[in-house]
mmCIF file of C-alpha atoms in Angstrom:
data_model
loop_
_atom_site.group_PDB
_atom_site.id
_atom_site.type_symbol
_atom_site.label_atom_id
_atom_site.label_comp_id
_atom_site.label_asym_id
_atom_site.label_seq_id
_atom_site.Cartn_x
_atom_site.Cartn_y
_atom_site.Cartn_z
ATOM 1 C CA MET A 21 -12.212 10.307 0.035
ATOM 2 C CA CYS A 22 -8.841 11.819 2.087
ATOM 3 C CA ALA A 23 -7.150 14.777 1.350
ATOM 4 C CA TYR A 24 -4.280 15.292 -0.992
ATOM 5 C CA ALA A 25 -1.171 15.081 0.732
ATOM 6 C CA GLY A 26 1.216 14.812 -1.909
ATOM 7 C CA ALA A 27 2.897 11.786 -2.823
ATOM 8 C CA ALA A 28 5.919 11.594 -0.429
ATOM 9 C CA ALA A 29 3.921 13.086 2.094
ATOM 10 C CA ALA A 30 4.346 10.089 4.093
ATOM 11 C CA HIS A 31 8.305 9.960 3.605
ATOM 12 C CA SER A 32 9.833 12.530 4.800
ATOM 13 C CA GLY A 33 11.941 10.969 7.246
ATOM 14 C CA GLY A 34 11.336 9.491 10.375
ATOM 15 C CA THR A 35 10.754 11.232 13.843
ATOM 16 C CA PRO A 36 13.777 11.222 16.229
ATOM 17 C CA GLY A 37 12.563 9.221 19.553
ATOM 18 C CA ALA A 38 9.856 7.445 17.418
ATOM 19 C CA GLY A 39 8.876 4.103 18.684
ATOM 20 C CA PHE A 40 5.719 1.577 18.441
ATOM 21 C CA ALA A 41 3.354 4.282 18.408
ATOM 22 C CA ALA A 42 4.866 6.715 15.972
ATOM 23 C CA GLY A 43 5.300 3.495 13.581
ATOM 24 C CA PHE A 44 1.750 2.569 14.079
ATOM 25 C CA ALA A 45 0.083 6.336 13.252
ATOM 26 C CA HIS A 46 2.267 6.783 10.517
ATOM 27 C CA PRO A 47 0.250 4.696 7.701
ATOM 28 C CA PHE A 48 -2.522 6.802 8.659
ATOM 29 C CA GLY A 49 -0.634 10.237 7.885
ATOM 30 C CA GLY A 50 0.331 9.608 4.369
ATOM 31 C CA GLY A 51 -2.539 9.145 1.495
ATOM 32 C CA ASP A 52 -0.558 7.064 -0.567
ATOM 33 C CA HIS A 53 0.347 4.371 1.844
ATOM 34 C CA LEU A 54 -3.223 4.448 3.247
ATOM 35 C CA LEU A 55 -4.948 4.265 0.096
ATOM 36 C CA ALA A 56 -2.273 1.472 -1.440
ATOM 37 C CA MET A 57 -3.257 -0.564 1.776
ATOM 38 C CA VAL A 58 -6.712 -0.577 1.848
ATOM 39 C CA CYS A 59 -7.135 -1.161 -1.982
ATOM 40 C CA VAL A 60 -4.642 -4.280 -1.528
ATOM 41 C CA GLY A 61 -7.466 -5.687 1.058
ATOM 42 C CA ALA A 62 -10.372 -4.484 -1.267
ATOM 43 C CA TRP A 63 -8.694 -6.261 -4.613
ATOM 44 C CA GLY A 64 -8.029 -8.917 -2.896
ATOM 45 C CA ALA A 65 -11.705 -9.253 -1.424
ATOM 46 C CA GLN A 66 -13.073 -8.588 -5.101
ATOM 47 C CA LEU A 67 -10.693 -11.585 -6.372
ATOM 48 C CA GLY A 68 -11.906 -14.119 -3.996
ATOM 49 C CA SER A 69 -10.264 -17.254 -2.682
ATOM 50 C CA PRO A 70 -6.958 -17.374 -2.287
ATOM 51 C CA LEU A 71 -6.249 -13.784 -3.275
ATOM 52 C CA ARG A 72 -8.416 -12.588 -0.423
ATOM 53 C CA LEU A 73 -5.907 -13.442 2.013
ATOM 54 C CA ALA A 74 -2.979 -14.389 -0.182
ATOM 55 C CA LEU A 75 -2.623 -10.190 -1.304
ATOM 56 C CA PRO A 76 -2.728 -8.929 2.278
ATOM 57 C CA THR A 77 -0.340 -11.318 3.306
ATOM 58 C CA THR A 78 2.355 -10.526 0.709
ATOM 59 C CA PHE A 79 2.430 -7.200 1.074
ATOM 60 C CA PRO A 80 3.735 -6.623 4.556
ATOM 61 C CA LEU A 81 5.881 -9.974 4.323
ATOM 62 C CA VAL A 82 7.579 -7.977 0.861
ATOM 63 C CA MET A 83 7.539 -4.755 2.518
ATOM 64 C CA VAL A 84 9.827 -5.980 5.094
ATOM 65 C CA ALA A 85 12.376 -6.932 2.513
ATOM 66 C CA GLY A 86 12.310 -3.447 0.811
ATOM 67 C CA ALA A 87 12.754 -2.077 4.488
ATOM 68 C CA ALA A 88 15.808 -4.108 4.516
ATOM 69 C CA LEU A 89 17.086 -3.163 1.350
ATOM 70 C CA ALA A 90 16.901 0.426 2.193
ATOM 71 C CA LEU A 91 18.753 -0.325 5.551
ATOM 72 C CA TRP A 92 21.506 -2.029 3.897
ATOM 73 C CA GLY A 93 21.778 1.007 1.656
ATOM 74 C CA LEU A 94 21.096 -0.834 -1.742
ATOM 75 C CA PRO A 95 19.824 1.992 -3.919
ATOM 76 C CA LEU A 96 16.512 1.417 -5.798
ATOM 77 C CA PRO A 97 15.623 4.177 -8.350
ATOM 78 C CA ALA A 98 12.152 5.945 -8.633
ATOM 79 C CA VAL A 99 10.817 4.831 -5.293
ATOM 80 C CA GLU A 100 8.675 7.928 -4.711
ATOM 81 C CA GLY A 101 7.012 7.649 -8.126
ATOM 82 C CA GLY A 102 6.762 3.822 -7.842
ATOM 83 C CA VAL A 103 4.836 4.437 -4.598
ATOM 84 C CA ALA A 104 2.304 6.940 -6.515
ATOM 85 C CA VAL A 105 1.993 4.504 -9.042
ATOM 86 C CA SER A 106 1.113 1.897 -6.751
ATOM 87 C CA VAL A 107 -1.945 4.095 -5.549
ATOM 88 C CA LEU A 108 -2.834 4.425 -9.535
ATOM 89 C CA ALA A 109 -2.685 0.857 -10.110
ATOM 90 C CA LEU A 110 -4.237 -0.931 -7.354
ATOM 91 C CA GLY A 111 -7.159 1.621 -7.812
ATOM 92 C CA ALA A 112 -7.588 0.947 -11.274
ATOM 93 C CA CYS A 113 -7.679 -2.795 -10.540
ATOM 94 C CA ILE A 114 -10.647 -2.103 -8.629
ATOM 95 C CA ALA A 115 -12.585 0.042 -11.104
ATOM 96 C CA TRP A 116 -11.927 -2.453 -14.044
ATOM 97 C CA ARG A 117 -12.406 -5.416 -11.480
ATOM 98 C CA TRP A 118 -9.308 -7.009 -13.128
ATOM 99 C CA ARG A 119 -9.446 -10.768 -12.642
ATOM 100 C CA ALA A 120 -5.809 -11.130 -12.559
ATOM 101 C CA PRO A 121 -4.051 -14.612 -12.172
ATOM 102 C CA VAL A 122 -2.714 -15.394 -8.740
ATOM 103 C CA TRP A 123 0.706 -15.149 -9.946
ATOM 104 C CA ALA A 124 -0.004 -11.812 -11.585
ATOM 105 C CA ALA A 125 -1.944 -10.404 -8.588
ATOM 106 C CA CYS A 126 0.943 -11.163 -6.056
ATOM 107 C CA ALA A 127 3.471 -10.292 -8.232
ATOM 108 C CA LEU A 128 1.936 -6.649 -8.785
ATOM 109 C CA VAL A 129 1.265 -6.514 -5.307
ATOM 110 C CA ALA A 130 4.888 -7.814 -4.206
ATOM 111 C CA GLY A 131 6.325 -5.115 -6.401
ATOM 112 C CA PHE A 132 4.759 -2.027 -4.870
ATOM 113 C CA ALA A 133 5.089 -3.696 -1.494
ATOM 114 C CA LEU A 134 8.738 -3.441 -1.963
ATOM 115 C CA LEU A 135 8.658 0.089 -2.723
ATOM 116 C CA HIS A 136 6.558 1.136 0.158
ATOM 117 C CA GLY A 137 8.837 -1.253 2.486
ATOM 118 C CA TYR A 138 12.124 0.645 0.946
ATOM 119 C CA ALA A 139 10.194 4.260 1.358
ATOM 120 C CA HIS A 140 9.831 3.658 4.859
ATOM 121 C CA GLY A 141 12.852 1.779 5.676
ATOM 122 C CA ARG A 142 14.568 4.891 4.648
ATOM 123 C CA GLU A 143 13.101 6.642 7.907
ATOM 124 C CA LEU A 144 14.285 3.643 10.462
ATOM 125 C CA PRO A 145 17.868 4.804 11.238
ATOM 126 C CA VAL A 146 16.597 8.239 13.018
ATOM 127 C CA ALA A 147 13.927 6.317 14.910
ATOM 128 C CA ALA A 148 14.950 5.765 18.399
ATOM 129 C CA ASP A 149 13.145 2.245 18.428
ATOM 130 C CA PRO A 150 13.381 0.825 15.087
ATOM 131 C CA ALA A 151 11.941 -2.670 15.892
ATOM 132 C CA GLY A 152 8.943 -0.754 17.912
ATOM 133 C CA TYR A 153 8.481 1.609 14.615
ATOM 134 C CA SER A 154 8.508 -1.007 12.754
ATOM 135 C CA LEU A 155 6.180 -3.229 14.367
ATOM 136 C CA GLY A 156 3.888 -0.887 14.780
ATOM 137 C CA PHE A 157 4.056 0.143 11.119
ATOM 138 C CA VAL A 158 3.323 -3.493 10.140
ATOM 139 C CA LEU A 159 0.567 -3.808 12.581
ATOM 140 C CA ALA A 160 -1.374 -0.999 11.160
ATOM 141 C CA THR A 161 -0.405 -1.534 7.873
ATOM 142 C CA GLY A 162 -1.979 -5.186 8.101
ATOM 143 C CA LEU A 163 -5.229 -3.523 10.052
ATOM 144 C CA LEU A 164 -5.663 -1.239 6.672
ATOM 145 C CA HIS A 165 -5.501 -4.443 4.949
ATOM 146 C CA VAL A 166 -8.253 -5.777 6.881
ATOM 147 C CA PHE A 167 -10.387 -2.648 6.492
ATOM 148 C CA GLY A 168 -9.763 -2.887 2.852
ATOM 149 C CA ILE A 169 -11.263 -6.503 3.012
ATOM 150 C CA GLY A 170 -14.143 -5.536 4.678
ATOM 151 C CA LEU A 171 -14.679 -2.634 2.117
ATOM 152 C CA GLY A 172 -14.233 -4.961 -0.823
ATOM 153 C CA GLU A 173 -16.627 -7.539 0.727
ATOM 154 C CA LEU A 174 -19.353 -5.012 1.502
ATOM 155 C CA GLY A 175 -19.148 -3.597 -1.962
ATOM 156 C CA LEU A 176 -19.564 -6.781 -3.555
ATOM 157 C CA ARG A 177 -22.374 -7.705 -1.770
ATOM 158 C CA ALA A 178 -24.211 -3.991 -1.187
ATOM 159 C CA SER A 179 -23.023 -2.280 -4.488
ATOM 160 C CA PRO A 180 -20.553 -3.520 -7.000
ATOM 161 C CA GLY A 181 -20.536 -0.570 -8.688
ATOM 162 C CA ALA A 182 -19.941 1.653 -5.569
ATOM 163 C CA LEU A 183 -16.771 -0.648 -4.987
ATOM 164 C CA ARG A 184 -15.806 -0.028 -8.472
ATOM 165 C CA GLY A 185 -16.418 4.071 -8.130
ATOM 166 C CA PHE A 186 -14.230 3.725 -5.109
ATOM 167 C CA GLY A 187 -11.547 2.202 -7.184
ATOM 168 C CA ALA A 188 -11.730 4.948 -9.798
ATOM 169 C CA ALA A 189 -11.556 7.771 -7.236
ATOM 170 C CA VAL A 190 -8.403 6.199 -5.726
ATOM 171 C CA ALA A 191 -6.663 5.925 -9.195
ATOM 172 C CA ALA A 192 -7.449 9.618 -9.744
ATOM 173 C CA VAL A 193 -5.901 10.609 -6.160
ATOM 174 C CA GLY A 194 -2.924 8.025 -7.528
ATOM 175 C CA ALA A 195 -2.909 9.928 -10.852
ATOM 176 C CA ALA A 196 -2.196 13.213 -8.817
ATOM 177 C CA PHE A 197 0.380 11.465 -6.736
ATOM 178 C CA VAL A 198 2.067 10.462 -10.069
ATOM 179 C CA VAL A 199 2.204 14.103 -11.264
ATOM 180 C CA SER A 200 3.517 15.297 -8.006
ATOM 181 C CA ALA A 201 6.391 12.697 -8.032
ATOM 182 C CA LEU A 202 7.210 13.938 -11.595
ATOM 183 C CA ARG A 203 7.213 17.057 -11.108
ATOM 184 C CA ALA A 204 9.775 16.723 -7.442
#
């Protein structure tokens, strides 16, 4: 399990001079984004077709829209709290093995993607290469989804209980993120 880094650890602002490499590395440095992305893939695998691919496709598409909202300066309240809740909720979906209808699973993931994208969109103005940073970030996000799908598929075949335990552990970390966000 990844070490607790605080709800806003990944959203402290972009790095001046950042480009593709910094964007690619960024999702691996914040526990909130990393765990949420792995859970999107794992939950999709747990739900099966068509959500195995629909959830990991929906997330980056809507994440880009969230980043655009931030770049346009449109206000979106409680972003950090929402990002923290995303980790809690996605972990809980896996732990409880929630068999969400397609529309509900896609809507939930899209809502969380909007928040994650908005949080990271606020970082783009200080990046020297916003397009490169964004491309790296979206590619890393996709790879984390693929890892999550693999984890989910492996868990379903080898130990569904372990997969649900993973979800419960992520939900517990998400709860800590929520508490941290509420204190901020």
